[in-house]
Amino acid sequence: GSYVSNPQDGLLEIVITSKTGSFFSKKIKKVNSLFYNQKVKIKSIDKESLSLQIDGANILKTPVEIKILPRKIRMIVGRERMF
């Protein structure tokens, strides 16, 4: 099924993507997990920092906290919006 994002629901859409398999076997499977929450804290279980790609471009290092700030983004949408 498909899901239409609602920018007014106050929830982050958190997509965790990982690839499983071997580069040499040519059988790489992409696995996605989707979560909804108002705040997320990401940290490494060891002392080494992890790199995160946020919104397709920004690179951050752990630990990081991401949360919703109500009414901080102004959006202009058309009449055909689906939320």
Coordinates of C-alpha atoms in Angstrom, one line a residue:
G1 CA 0.0 0.0 0.0
S2 CA 0.9 3.6 -0.3
Y3 CA 1.1 6.2 2.4
V4 CA 0.6 10.0 1.9
S5 CA 2.6 12.1 4.3
N6 CA 0.8 14.7 6.4
P7 CA 3.0 17.6 7.4
Q8 CA 0.4 18.7 10.0
D9 CA 0.3 15.4 12.0
G10 CA 3.3 16.4 14.2
L11 CA 5.1 13.1 13.5
L12 CA 8.6 12.4 12.0
E13 CA 8.7 9.7 9.3
I14 CA 11.8 7.7 10.1
V15 CA 13.1 5.4 7.4
I16 CA 15.9 3.1 8.2
T17 CA 17.6 1.6 5.2
S18 CA 20.2 -1.2 5.1
K19 CA 21.5 -3.4 2.5
T20 CA 22.0 -7.1 3.1
G21 CA 24.0 -9.6 1.1
S22 CA 27.4 -9.7 -0.5
F23 CA 28.8 -7.4 -3.1
F24 CA 30.6 -10.3 -4.7
S25 CA 27.5 -12.6 -4.9
K26 CA 25.5 -9.8 -6.7
K27 CA 22.5 -10.7 -4.4
I28 CA 22.1 -7.4 -2.5
K29 CA 18.7 -6.8 -0.9
K30 CA 17.6 -3.4 0.3
V31 CA 15.5 -3.5 3.5
N32 CA 13.5 -0.5 4.7
S33 CA 11.9 0.0 8.1
L34 CA 9.4 2.9 8.6
F35 CA 8.6 4.4 12.0
Y36 CA 6.6 7.4 13.2
N37 CA 7.5 9.4 16.3
Q38 CA 7.8 13.0 17.6
K39 CA 11.4 12.7 18.6
V40 CA 14.3 10.2 17.9
K41 CA 17.7 9.9 19.6
I42 CA 20.4 8.0 17.7
K43 CA 23.6 6.9 19.2
S44 CA 26.2 4.2 18.7
I45 CA 26.4 1.3 21.2
D46 CA 30.1 1.6 21.2
K47 CA 32.2 4.7 21.5
E48 CA 32.7 5.1 17.8
S49 CA 30.6 7.7 16.0
L50 CA 28.3 6.7 13.1
S51 CA 27.5 8.7 10.0
L52 CA 23.9 9.5 9.2
Q53 CA 22.4 10.7 6.0
I54 CA 19.4 12.9 6.8
D55 CA 16.9 13.9 4.1
G56 CA 19.0 12.5 1.4
A57 CA 21.9 15.0 1.7
N58 CA 23.0 16.1 5.1
I59 CA 25.6 14.1 6.9
L60 CA 25.6 14.1 10.7
K61 CA 27.6 12.2 13.3
T62 CA 26.1 10.4 16.3
P63 CA 24.9 11.0 18.9
V64 CA 22.1 13.1 17.5
E65 CA 18.6 14.1 18.6
I66 CA 15.9 15.0 16.0
K67 CA 12.5 16.4 17.1
I68 CA 9.4 18.1 15.7
L69 CA 9.1 21.8 16.4
P70 CA 5.4 22.7 15.9
R71 CA 4.6 25.5 13.3
K72 CA 8.2 26.1 12.4
I73 CA 7.9 25.5 8.6
R74 CA 5.6 27.4 6.3
M75 CA 4.2 25.4 3.4
I76 CA 2.3 26.4 0.3
V77 CA 0.3 23.5 -1.1
G78 CA -2.1 23.2 -4.0
R79 CA -5.8 22.4 -4.0
E80 CA -5.1 18.8 -4.9
R81 CA -3.3 18.0 -1.6
M82 CA -4.1 14.6 -0.2
F83 CA -3.7 15.3 3.6

